[in-house]
Amino acid sequence: MSAAHSRRLNDARCIVVKVGSALLVDSTGGLNRPWLESLCKDVIELRRGGAQVVIVSSGAIALGAAHLGIGAARARLEENQAAAAVGQIQLAHAYQEALSDFGVGVAQVLLSLDDSESRRRYLNARGTLTTLLKQGVVPIVNENDTVATAEIRYGDNDRLAARVAEMVSADVLILLSDVDGLYNRDPQHDAQAEHIPEVRQVSAEIRAMAGARASRLGSGGMATKLDAAAIALAAGCSMVITRGDVSRPIDALQKGARATWFLTEETPRRARKQWIGGTLQPRGELHVDAGAHQALQRGSSLLPAGVVSVAGQFERGDAVRVLFDGQEIARGLVAYPAAEAAKIAGRRSADIAELLGYSGRDEMIHRDDLVFVGAKEHSE
Ligand code: GLU
């Protein structure tokens, strides 16, 4: 690994590791425990280096299918979903056991996301994941295969892992795969195929190299890995594809194992602010008083107390404009739907539970979800 690449890994504050099914399941269809333990050693090392780690793990369907005697390759959707229900318990438990040897707790997070924005779920999942990370727990994420319908299912954890990386503002996404990266032609069929060590943009030319080859157990091929790279890069997260089918694969990567790096100079924070400020269509307005205006300029969150009035129809997680004196000063993702925002406007955060009947967030818009319009950004 070049010095520049190893710096990416060493400097990362938050890393998402994606584990493919083929790595976790041995030739009998059972869980490959020695390998899992070696991966967990790597995760512990990353944490010792100061990074928070999220694991996005496949393997539920493969493990469950073996247990139920379902042939994974040609199974119907509902059989796969049933298999996932059986396998997911084994999978989560295996991680729990392996990491508990190091005194580290795990959390199971099952997500059903679609590629279009489902903002409420997005905001909720981000809140949960960042809270788990703050608590020092390793989230083990998988798609909620059992309930996800064909239309909204990802079906591959490569893109799910990239969405998770975006959600937690990760700096690096590591895809542990059965290939050591991207080649200009299919290396299985072409001995002249050349390995590509670094990619800066997922261009049409890069996509043309990928083909559609899928690995035996997982559902994603190189094409879904490039989709994942595009999502990650747009979120300010660099991504690396390397072989996972060795003991201590991340250690091997650090020691120079072959890999393809997809690099961005953008930071997750800047990319997120750009997404909130530029990409999302605002659904409503929050008018704030002078005190709130000043607090926002100092880099604080927007509290309900500083909101004078609420306009528009919006849901929790939608983008809204923040106005002072008739001028738009900021945009952000609002933590309450319009009707509730109106109820708590002008009131203290301590009163939220009484006003709404449940205790929501203290902030109307959290500072991380807020971006200033036409003004300098607080860098913290
Ligand atoms: N979510 C699926 C599982 O856990 C795997 C999806 C994939 O192959 O990436 O079995």
PDB file of N, CA and C in Angstrom, residues 237-328:
ATOM      1  N   CYS A 237     -16.341   9.947   1.070  1.00  0.00           N
ATOM      2  CA  CYS A 237     -15.748   8.766   1.701  1.00  0.00           C
ATOM      3  C   CYS A 237     -14.919   8.012   0.661  1.00  0.00           C
ATOM      4  N   SER A 238     -13.662   7.730   0.960  1.00  0.00           N
ATOM      5  CA  SER A 238     -12.852   6.928   0.042  1.00  0.00           C
ATOM      6  C   SER A 238     -13.189   5.458   0.243  1.00  0.00           C
ATOM      7  N   MET A 239     -12.989   4.659  -0.799  1.00  0.00           N
ATOM      8  CA  MET A 239     -13.355   3.240  -0.699  1.00  0.00           C
ATOM      9  C   MET A 239     -12.205   2.390  -1.201  1.00  0.00           C
ATOM     10  N   VAL A 240     -12.038   1.227  -0.597  1.00  0.00           N
ATOM     11  CA  VAL A 240     -11.005   0.313  -1.067  1.00  0.00           C
ATOM     12  C   VAL A 240     -11.594  -1.089  -1.213  1.00  0.00           C
ATOM     13  N   ILE A 241     -11.253  -1.732  -2.323  1.00  0.00           N
ATOM     14  CA  ILE A 241     -11.654  -3.131  -2.541  1.00  0.00           C
ATOM     15  C   ILE A 241     -10.414  -3.991  -2.396  1.00  0.00           C
ATOM     16  N   THR A 242     -10.483  -4.992  -1.531  1.00  0.00           N
ATOM     17  CA  THR A 242      -9.346  -5.898  -1.389  1.00  0.00           C
ATOM     18  C   THR A 242      -9.855  -7.300  -1.088  1.00  0.00           C
ATOM     19  N   ARG A 243      -8.964  -8.268  -1.186  1.00  0.00           N
ATOM     20  CA  ARG A 243      -9.369  -9.644  -0.892  1.00  0.00           C
ATOM     21  C   ARG A 243      -9.634  -9.784   0.598  1.00  0.00           C
ATOM     22  N   GLY A 244     -10.714 -10.503   0.886  1.00  0.00           N
ATOM     23  CA  GLY A 244     -10.990 -10.763   2.285  1.00  0.00           C
ATOM     24  C   GLY A 244     -10.661 -12.194   2.671  1.00  0.00           C
ATOM     25  N   ASP A 245     -10.404 -13.054   1.670  1.00  0.00           N
ATOM     26  CA  ASP A 245     -10.293 -14.482   1.977  1.00  0.00           C
ATOM     27  C   ASP A 245      -8.901 -14.885   2.436  1.00  0.00           C
ATOM     28  N   VAL A 246      -8.350 -14.077   3.315  1.00  0.00           N
ATOM     29  CA  VAL A 246      -7.084 -14.405   3.984  1.00  0.00           C
ATOM     30  C   VAL A 246      -7.309 -14.106   5.458  1.00  0.00           C
ATOM     31  N   SER A 247      -6.463 -14.653   6.295  1.00  0.00           N
ATOM     32  CA  SER A 247      -6.576 -14.330   7.712  1.00  0.00           C
ATOM     33  C   SER A 247      -6.141 -12.871   7.909  1.00  0.00           C
ATOM     34  N   ARG A 248      -6.765 -12.144   8.825  1.00  0.00           N
ATOM     35  CA  ARG A 248      -6.453 -10.725   9.102  1.00  0.00           C
ATOM     36  C   ARG A 248      -6.381  -9.891   7.814  1.00  0.00           C
ATOM     37  N   PRO A 249      -7.485  -9.820   7.047  1.00  0.00           N
ATOM     38  CA  PRO A 249      -7.431  -9.153   5.735  1.00  0.00           C
ATOM     39  C   PRO A 249      -7.087  -7.661   5.796  1.00  0.00           C
ATOM     40  N   ILE A 250      -7.480  -6.969   6.857  1.00  0.00           N
ATOM     41  CA  ILE A 250      -7.196  -5.524   6.902  1.00  0.00           C
ATOM     42  C   ILE A 250      -5.728  -5.300   7.270  1.00  0.00           C
ATOM     43  N   ASP A 251      -5.224  -6.167   8.109  1.00  0.00           N
ATOM     44  CA  ASP A 251      -3.792  -6.138   8.418  1.00  0.00           C
ATOM     45  C   ASP A 251      -2.993  -6.395   7.129  1.00  0.00           C
ATOM     46  N   ALA A 252      -3.468  -7.369   6.342  1.00  0.00           N
ATOM     47  CA  ALA A 252      -2.800  -7.675   5.070  1.00  0.00           C
ATOM     48  C   ALA A 252      -2.830  -6.456   4.148  1.00  0.00           C
ATOM     49  N   LEU A 253      -3.966  -5.759   4.129  1.00  0.00           N
ATOM     50  CA  LEU A 253      -4.082  -4.540   3.309  1.00  0.00           C
ATOM     51  C   LEU A 253      -3.036  -3.514   3.761  1.00  0.00           C
ATOM     52  N   GLN A 254      -2.947  -3.342   5.075  1.00  0.00           N
ATOM     53  CA  GLN A 254      -1.976  -2.375   5.605  1.00  0.00           C
ATOM     54  C   GLN A 254      -0.541  -2.780   5.277  1.00  0.00           C
ATOM     55  N   LYS A 255      -0.340  -4.096   5.151  1.00  0.00           N
ATOM     56  CA  LYS A 255       1.017  -4.570   4.849  1.00  0.00           C
ATOM     57  C   LYS A 255       1.275  -4.671   3.354  1.00  0.00           C
ATOM     58  N   GLY A 256       0.342  -4.178   2.552  1.00  0.00           N
ATOM     59  CA  GLY A 256       0.643  -4.085   1.119  1.00  0.00           C
ATOM     60  C   GLY A 256      -0.116  -5.029   0.214  1.00  0.00           C
ATOM     61  N   ALA A 257      -1.155  -5.725   0.729  1.00  0.00           N
ATOM     62  CA  ALA A 257      -1.938  -6.600  -0.158  1.00  0.00           C
ATOM     63  C   ALA A 257      -2.534  -5.766  -1.287  1.00  0.00           C
ATOM     64  N   ARG A 258      -2.694  -6.392  -2.423  1.00  0.00           N
ATOM     65  CA  ARG A 258      -3.185  -5.687  -3.603  1.00  0.00           C
ATOM     66  C   ARG A 258      -4.619  -5.196  -3.373  1.00  0.00           C
ATOM     67  N   ALA A 259      -4.904  -4.008  -3.874  1.00  0.00           N
ATOM     68  CA  ALA A 259      -6.222  -3.418  -3.656  1.00  0.00           C
ATOM     69  C   ALA A 259      -6.463  -2.328  -4.689  1.00  0.00           C
ATOM     70  N   THR A 260      -7.735  -1.960  -4.861  1.00  0.00           N
ATOM     71  CA  THR A 260      -8.042  -0.760  -5.650  1.00  0.00           C
ATOM     72  C   THR A 260      -8.626   0.290  -4.710  1.00  0.00           C
ATOM     73  N   TRP A 261      -8.020   1.466  -4.724  1.00  0.00           N
ATOM     74  CA  TRP A 261      -8.521   2.580  -3.918  1.00  0.00           C
ATOM     75  C   TRP A 261      -9.325   3.522  -4.799  1.00  0.00           C
ATOM     76  N   PHE A 262     -10.492   3.898  -4.306  1.00  0.00           N
ATOM     77  CA  PHE A 262     -11.299   4.945  -4.935  1.00  0.00           C
ATOM     78  C   PHE A 262     -11.176   6.152  -4.018  1.00  0.00           C
ATOM     79  N   LEU A 263     -10.527   7.191  -4.514  1.00  0.00           N
ATOM     80  CA  LEU A 263     -10.150   8.292  -3.624  1.00  0.00           C
ATOM     81  C   LEU A 263     -10.925   9.566  -3.899  1.00  0.00           C
ATOM     82  N   THR A 264     -11.275  10.247  -2.831  1.00  0.00           N
ATOM     83  CA  THR A 264     -11.867  11.575  -2.958  1.00  0.00           C
ATOM     84  C   THR A 264     -11.120  12.541  -2.051  1.00  0.00           C
ATOM     85  N   GLU A 265     -11.027  13.793  -2.483  1.00  0.00           N
ATOM     86  CA  GLU A 265     -10.426  14.833  -1.627  1.00  0.00           C
ATOM     87  C   GLU A 265     -11.509  15.526  -0.804  1.00  0.00           C
ATOM     88  N   GLU A 266     -12.774  15.200  -1.082  1.00  0.00           N
ATOM     89  CA  GLU A 266     -13.878  15.800  -0.329  1.00  0.00           C
ATOM     90  C   GLU A 266     -13.925  15.180   1.061  1.00  0.00           C
ATOM     91  N   THR A 267     -14.431  15.926   2.047  1.00  0.00           N
ATOM     92  CA  THR A 267     -14.614  15.318   3.370  1.00  0.00           C
ATOM     93  C   THR A 267     -16.095  14.961   3.541  1.00  0.00           C
ATOM     94  N   PRO A 268     -16.390  13.970   4.396  1.00  0.00           N
ATOM     95  CA  PRO A 268     -17.799  13.606   4.606  1.00  0.00           C
ATOM     96  C   PRO A 268     -18.624  14.807   5.079  1.00  0.00           C
ATOM     97  N   ARG A 269     -18.001  15.634   5.901  1.00  0.00           N
ATOM     98  CA  ARG A 269     -18.733  16.765   6.456  1.00  0.00           C
ATOM     99  C   ARG A 269     -19.128  17.772   5.361  1.00  0.00           C
ATOM    100  N   ARG A 270     -18.163  18.100   4.510  1.00  0.00           N
ATOM    101  CA  ARG A 270     -18.456  19.053   3.427  1.00  0.00           C
ATOM    102  C   ARG A 270     -19.467  18.463   2.451  1.00  0.00           C
ATOM    103  N   ALA A 271     -19.319  17.167   2.152  1.00  0.00           N
ATOM    104  CA  ALA A 271     -20.233  16.527   1.202  1.00  0.00           C
ATOM    105  C   ALA A 271     -21.655  16.521   1.759  1.00  0.00           C
ATOM    106  N   ARG A 272     -21.770  16.263   3.051  1.00  0.00           N
ATOM    107  CA  ARG A 272     -23.092  16.224   3.670  1.00  0.00           C
ATOM    108  C   ARG A 272     -23.736  17.602   3.657  1.00  0.00           C
ATOM    109  N   LYS A 273     -22.938  18.604   3.964  1.00  0.00           N
ATOM    110  CA  LYS A 273     -23.461  19.977   3.977  1.00  0.00           C
ATOM    111  C   LYS A 273     -23.910  20.393   2.571  1.00  0.00           C
ATOM    112  N   GLN A 274     -23.161  19.932   1.588  1.00  0.00           N
ATOM    113  CA  GLN A 274     -23.528  20.248   0.208  1.00  0.00           C
ATOM    114  C   GLN A 274     -24.842  19.576  -0.169  1.00  0.00           C
ATOM    115  N   TRP A 275     -25.003  18.364   0.296  1.00  0.00           N
ATOM    116  CA  TRP A 275     -26.229  17.605   0.033  1.00  0.00           C
ATOM    117  C   TRP A 275     -27.432  18.326   0.655  1.00  0.00           C
ATOM    118  N   ILE A 276     -27.263  18.737   1.896  1.00  0.00           N
ATOM    119  CA  ILE A 276     -28.370  19.399   2.589  1.00  0.00           C
ATOM    120  C   ILE A 276     -28.647  20.773   1.961  1.00  0.00           C
ATOM    121  N   GLY A 277     -27.590  21.514   1.682  1.00  0.00           N
ATOM    122  CA  GLY A 277     -27.755  22.883   1.208  1.00  0.00           C
ATOM    123  C   GLY A 277     -28.130  22.967  -0.256  1.00  0.00           C
ATOM    124  N   GLY A 278     -27.647  22.028  -1.044  1.00  0.00           N
ATOM    125  CA  GLY A 278     -27.794  22.183  -2.479  1.00  0.00           C
ATOM    126  C   GLY A 278     -28.716  21.200  -3.147  1.00  0.00           C
ATOM    127  N   THR A 279     -28.769  19.975  -2.673  1.00  0.00           N
ATOM    128  CA  THR A 279     -29.458  18.932  -3.424  1.00  0.00           C
ATOM    129  C   THR A 279     -30.922  18.784  -3.034  1.00  0.00           C
ATOM    130  N   LEU A 280     -31.182  18.929  -1.751  1.00  0.00           N
ATOM    131  CA  LEU A 280     -32.537  18.638  -1.286  1.00  0.00           C
ATOM    132  C   LEU A 280     -33.472  19.813  -1.540  1.00  0.00           C
ATOM    133  N   GLN A 281     -34.693  19.482  -1.896  1.00  0.00           N
ATOM    134  CA  GLN A 281     -35.716  20.495  -2.124  1.00  0.00           C
ATOM    135  C   GLN A 281     -36.338  20.880  -0.779  1.00  0.00           C
ATOM    136  N   PRO A 282     -36.234  22.170  -0.358  1.00  0.00           N
ATOM    137  CA  PRO A 282     -36.831  22.523   0.941  1.00  0.00           C
ATOM    138  C   PRO A 282     -38.354  22.413   0.915  1.00  0.00           C
ATOM    139  N   ARG A 283     -38.910  21.884   1.985  1.00  0.00           N
ATOM    140  CA  ARG A 283     -40.366  21.656   2.046  1.00  0.00           C
ATOM    141  C   ARG A 283     -41.086  22.664   2.926  1.00  0.00           C
ATOM    142  N   GLY A 284     -40.347  23.458   3.658  1.00  0.00           N
ATOM    143  CA  GLY A 284     -41.029  24.375   4.562  1.00  0.00           C
ATOM    144  C   GLY A 284     -40.079  25.417   5.097  1.00  0.00           C
ATOM    145  N   GLU A 285     -40.599  26.221   6.036  1.00  0.00           N
ATOM    146  CA  GLU A 285     -39.795  27.325   6.581  1.00  0.00           C
ATOM    147  C   GLU A 285     -39.926  27.383   8.094  1.00  0.00           C
ATOM    148  N   LEU A 286     -38.822  27.700   8.734  1.00  0.00           N
ATOM    149  CA  LEU A 286     -38.840  28.001  10.163  1.00  0.00           C
ATOM    150  C   LEU A 286     -38.350  29.441  10.306  1.00  0.00           C
ATOM    151  N   HIS A 287     -39.180  30.297  10.893  1.00  0.00           N
ATOM    152  CA  HIS A 287     -38.764  31.685  11.124  1.00  0.00           C
ATOM    153  C   HIS A 287     -38.220  31.773  12.547  1.00  0.00           C
ATOM    154  N   VAL A 288     -37.040  32.380  12.691  1.00  0.00           N
ATOM    155  CA  VAL A 288     -36.394  32.369  14.016  1.00  0.00           C
ATOM    156  C   VAL A 288     -36.205  33.789  14.534  1.00  0.00           C
ATOM    157  N   ASP A 289     -35.997  33.896  15.847  1.00  0.00           N
ATOM    158  CA  ASP A 289     -35.806  35.219  16.450  1.00  0.00           C
ATOM    159  C   ASP A 289     -34.311  35.593  16.477  1.00  0.00           C
ATOM    160  N   ALA A 290     -34.056  36.819  16.952  1.00  0.00           N
ATOM    161  CA  ALA A 290     -32.677  37.341  16.907  1.00  0.00           C
ATOM    162  C   ALA A 290     -31.732  36.495  17.760  1.00  0.00           C
ATOM    163  N   GLY A 291     -32.243  36.013  18.894  1.00  0.00           N
ATOM    164  CA  GLY A 291     -31.401  35.191  19.780  1.00  0.00           C
ATOM    165  C   GLY A 291     -30.953  33.917  19.083  1.00  0.00           C
ATOM    166  N   ALA A 292     -31.903  33.285  18.388  1.00  0.00           N
ATOM    167  CA  ALA A 292     -31.578  32.039  17.677  1.00  0.00           C
ATOM    168  C   ALA A 292     -30.608  32.331  16.536  1.00  0.00           C
ATOM    169  N   HIS A 293     -30.849  33.451  15.854  1.00  0.00           N
ATOM    170  CA  HIS A 293     -29.963  33.836  14.752  1.00  0.00           C
ATOM    171  C   HIS A 293     -28.521  33.929  15.243  1.00  0.00           C
ATOM    172  N   GLN A 294     -28.348  34.610  16.371  1.00  0.00           N
ATOM    173  CA  GLN A 294     -26.987  34.754  16.931  1.00  0.00           C
ATOM    174  C   GLN A 294     -26.414  33.395  17.336  1.00  0.00           C
ATOM    175  N   ALA A 295     -27.255  32.585  17.965  1.00  0.00           N
ATOM    176  CA  ALA A 295     -26.779  31.263  18.416  1.00  0.00           C
ATOM    177  C   ALA A 295     -26.332  30.426  17.218  1.00  0.00           C
ATOM    178  N   LEU A 296     -27.107  30.495  16.141  1.00  0.00           N
ATOM    179  CA  LEU A 296     -26.742  29.739  14.942  1.00  0.00           C
ATOM    180  C   LEU A 296     -25.410  30.225  14.391  1.00  0.00           C
ATOM    181  N   GLN A 297     -25.211  31.535  14.412  1.00  0.00           N
ATOM    182  CA  GLN A 297     -23.950  32.080  13.899  1.00  0.00           C
ATOM    183  C   GLN A 297     -22.755  31.628  14.742  1.00  0.00           C
ATOM    184  N   ARG A 298     -23.026  31.359  16.005  1.00  0.00           N
ATOM    185  CA  ARG A 298     -21.944  30.846  16.872  1.00  0.00           C
ATOM    186  C   ARG A 298     -21.736  29.343  16.679  1.00  0.00           C
ATOM    187  N   GLY A 299     -22.560  28.716  15.854  1.00  0.00           N
ATOM    188  CA  GLY A 299     -22.367  27.285  15.570  1.00  0.00           C
ATOM    189  C   GLY A 299     -23.254  26.379  16.406  1.00  0.00           C
ATOM    190  N   SER A 300     -24.279  26.940  17.049  1.00  0.00           N
ATOM    191  CA  SER A 300     -25.179  26.101  17.858  1.00  0.00           C
ATOM    192  C   SER A 300     -26.255  25.457  16.989  1.00  0.00           C
ATOM    193  N   SER A 301     -26.942  24.499  17.580  1.00  0.00           N
ATOM    194  CA  SER A 301     -28.115  23.895  16.939  1.00  0.00           C
ATOM    195  C   SER A 301     -29.281  24.869  17.042  1.00  0.00           C
ATOM    196  N   LEU A 302     -30.317  24.639  16.229  1.00  0.00           N
ATOM    197  CA  LEU A 302     -31.530  25.450  16.352  1.00  0.00           C
ATOM    198  C   LEU A 302     -32.475  24.766  17.337  1.00  0.00           C
ATOM    199  N   LEU A 303     -32.771  25.471  18.423  1.00  0.00           N
ATOM    200  CA  LEU A 303     -33.680  24.910  19.429  1.00  0.00           C
ATOM    201  C   LEU A 303     -35.102  25.397  19.167  1.00  0.00           C
ATOM    202  N   PRO A 304     -36.097  24.630  19.632  1.00  0.00           N
ATOM    203  CA  PRO A 304     -37.489  25.068  19.418  1.00  0.00           C
ATOM    204  C   PRO A 304     -37.739  26.465  19.980  1.00  0.00           C
ATOM    205  N   ALA A 305     -37.083  26.799  21.101  1.00  0.00           N
ATOM    206  CA  ALA A 305     -37.324  28.088  21.776  1.00  0.00           C
ATOM    207  C   ALA A 305     -37.115  29.279  20.853  1.00  0.00           C
ATOM    208  N   GLY A 306     -36.181  29.145  19.897  1.00  0.00           N
ATOM    209  CA  GLY A 306     -35.864  30.280  19.026  1.00  0.00           C
ATOM    210  C   GLY A 306     -36.729  30.363  17.778  1.00  0.00           C
ATOM    211  N   VAL A 307     -37.655  29.412  17.628  1.00  0.00           N
ATOM    212  CA  VAL A 307     -38.492  29.410  16.420  1.00  0.00           C
ATOM    213  C   VAL A 307     -39.763  30.216  16.682  1.00  0.00           C
ATOM    214  N   VAL A 308     -40.000  31.212  15.838  1.00  0.00           N
ATOM    215  CA  VAL A 308     -41.152  32.090  16.015  1.00  0.00           C
ATOM    216  C   VAL A 308     -42.374  31.533  15.292  1.00  0.00           C
ATOM    217  N   SER A 309     -42.181  31.067  14.072  1.00  0.00           N
ATOM    218  CA  SER A 309     -43.307  30.488  13.337  1.00  0.00           C
ATOM    219  C   SER A 309     -42.824  29.446  12.335  1.00  0.00           C
ATOM    220  N   VAL A 310     -43.794  28.638  11.907  1.00  0.00           N
ATOM    221  CA  VAL A 310     -43.496  27.488  11.043  1.00  0.00           C
ATOM    222  C   VAL A 310     -44.408  27.566   9.819  1.00  0.00           C
ATOM    223  N   ALA A 311     -43.870  27.345   8.632  1.00  0.00           N
ATOM    224  CA  ALA A 311     -44.704  27.360   7.421  1.00  0.00           C
ATOM    225  C   ALA A 311     -44.386  26.151   6.550  1.00  0.00           C
ATOM    226  N   GLY A 312     -45.387  25.689   5.805  1.00  0.00           N
ATOM    227  CA  GLY A 312     -45.170  24.596   4.849  1.00  0.00           C
ATOM    228  C   GLY A 312     -45.567  23.243   5.412  1.00  0.00           C
ATOM    229  N   GLN A 313     -45.580  22.268   4.536  1.00  0.00           N
ATOM    230  CA  GLN A 313     -45.907  20.889   4.912  1.00  0.00           C
ATOM    231  C   GLN A 313     -44.632  20.070   4.830  1.00  0.00           C
ATOM    232  N   PHE A 314     -44.134  19.640   5.944  1.00  0.00           N
ATOM    233  CA  PHE A 314     -42.922  18.827   5.881  1.00  0.00           C
ATOM    234  C   PHE A 314     -42.993  17.701   6.894  1.00  0.00           C
ATOM    235  N   GLU A 315     -42.184  16.707   6.625  1.00  0.00           N
ATOM    236  CA  GLU A 315     -42.074  15.549   7.515  1.00  0.00           C
ATOM    237  C   GLU A 315     -40.749  15.635   8.260  1.00  0.00           C
ATOM    238  N   ARG A 316     -40.641  14.850   9.311  1.00  0.00           N
ATOM    239  CA  ARG A 316     -39.361  14.731  10.007  1.00  0.00           C
ATOM    240  C   ARG A 316     -38.290  14.287   9.005  1.00  0.00           C
ATOM    241  N   GLY A 317     -37.148  14.972   9.034  1.00  0.00           N
ATOM    242  CA  GLY A 317     -36.057  14.596   8.135  1.00  0.00           C
ATOM    243  C   GLY A 317     -36.059  15.354   6.817  1.00  0.00           C
ATOM    244  N   ASP A 318     -37.145  16.102   6.547  1.00  0.00           N
ATOM    245  CA  ASP A 318     -37.152  16.917   5.321  1.00  0.00           C
ATOM    246  C   ASP A 318     -36.226  18.119   5.484  1.00  0.00           C
ATOM    247  N   ALA A 319     -35.820  18.671   4.340  1.00  0.00           N
ATOM    248  CA  ALA A 319     -35.048  19.914   4.375  1.00  0.00           C
ATOM    249  C   ALA A 319     -36.010  21.097   4.512  1.00  0.00           C
ATOM    250  N   VAL A 320     -35.645  22.049   5.345  1.00  0.00           N
ATOM    251  CA  VAL A 320     -36.446  23.285   5.481  1.00  0.00           C
ATOM    252  C   VAL A 320     -35.518  24.497   5.424  1.00  0.00           C
ATOM    253  N   ARG A 321     -36.108  25.642   5.083  1.00  0.00           N
ATOM    254  CA  ARG A 321     -35.363  26.898   5.123  1.00  0.00           C
ATOM    255  C   ARG A 321     -35.466  27.482   6.529  1.00  0.00           C
ATOM    256  N   VAL A 322     -34.401  28.143   6.956  1.00  0.00           N
ATOM    257  CA  VAL A 322     -34.437  28.873   8.228  1.00  0.00           C
ATOM    258  C   VAL A 322     -34.344  30.359   7.889  1.00  0.00           C
ATOM    259  N   LEU A 323     -35.331  31.139   8.336  1.00  0.00           N
ATOM    260  CA  LEU A 323     -35.352  32.561   7.986  1.00  0.00           C
ATOM    261  C   LEU A 323     -35.292  33.443   9.223  1.00  0.00           C
ATOM    262  N   PHE A 324     -34.563  34.557   9.100  1.00  0.00           N
ATOM    263  CA  PHE A 324     -34.570  35.590  10.138  1.00  0.00           C
ATOM    264  C   PHE A 324     -34.874  36.906   9.447  1.00  0.00           C
ATOM    265  N   ASP A 325     -35.863  37.603   9.952  1.00  0.00           N
ATOM    266  CA  ASP A 325     -36.187  38.916   9.391  1.00  0.00           C
ATOM    267  C   ASP A 325     -36.516  38.809   7.890  1.00  0.00           C
ATOM    268  N   GLY A 326     -37.172  37.724   7.505  1.00  0.00           N
ATOM    269  CA  GLY A 326     -37.573  37.551   6.105  1.00  0.00           C
ATOM    270  C   GLY A 326     -36.462  37.052   5.187  1.00  0.00           C
ATOM    271  N   GLN A 327     -35.231  36.915   5.701  1.00  0.00           N
ATOM    272  CA  GLN A 327     -34.102  36.473   4.868  1.00  0.00           C
ATOM    273  C   GLN A 327     -33.743  35.031   5.209  1.00  0.00           C
ATOM    274  N   GLU A 328     -33.498  34.239   4.182  1.00  0.00           N
ATOM    275  CA  GLU A 328     -33.055  32.871   4.428  1.00  0.00           C
ATOM    276  C   GLU A 328     -31.614  32.900   4.932  1.00  0.00           C
TER     277      GLU A 328
END
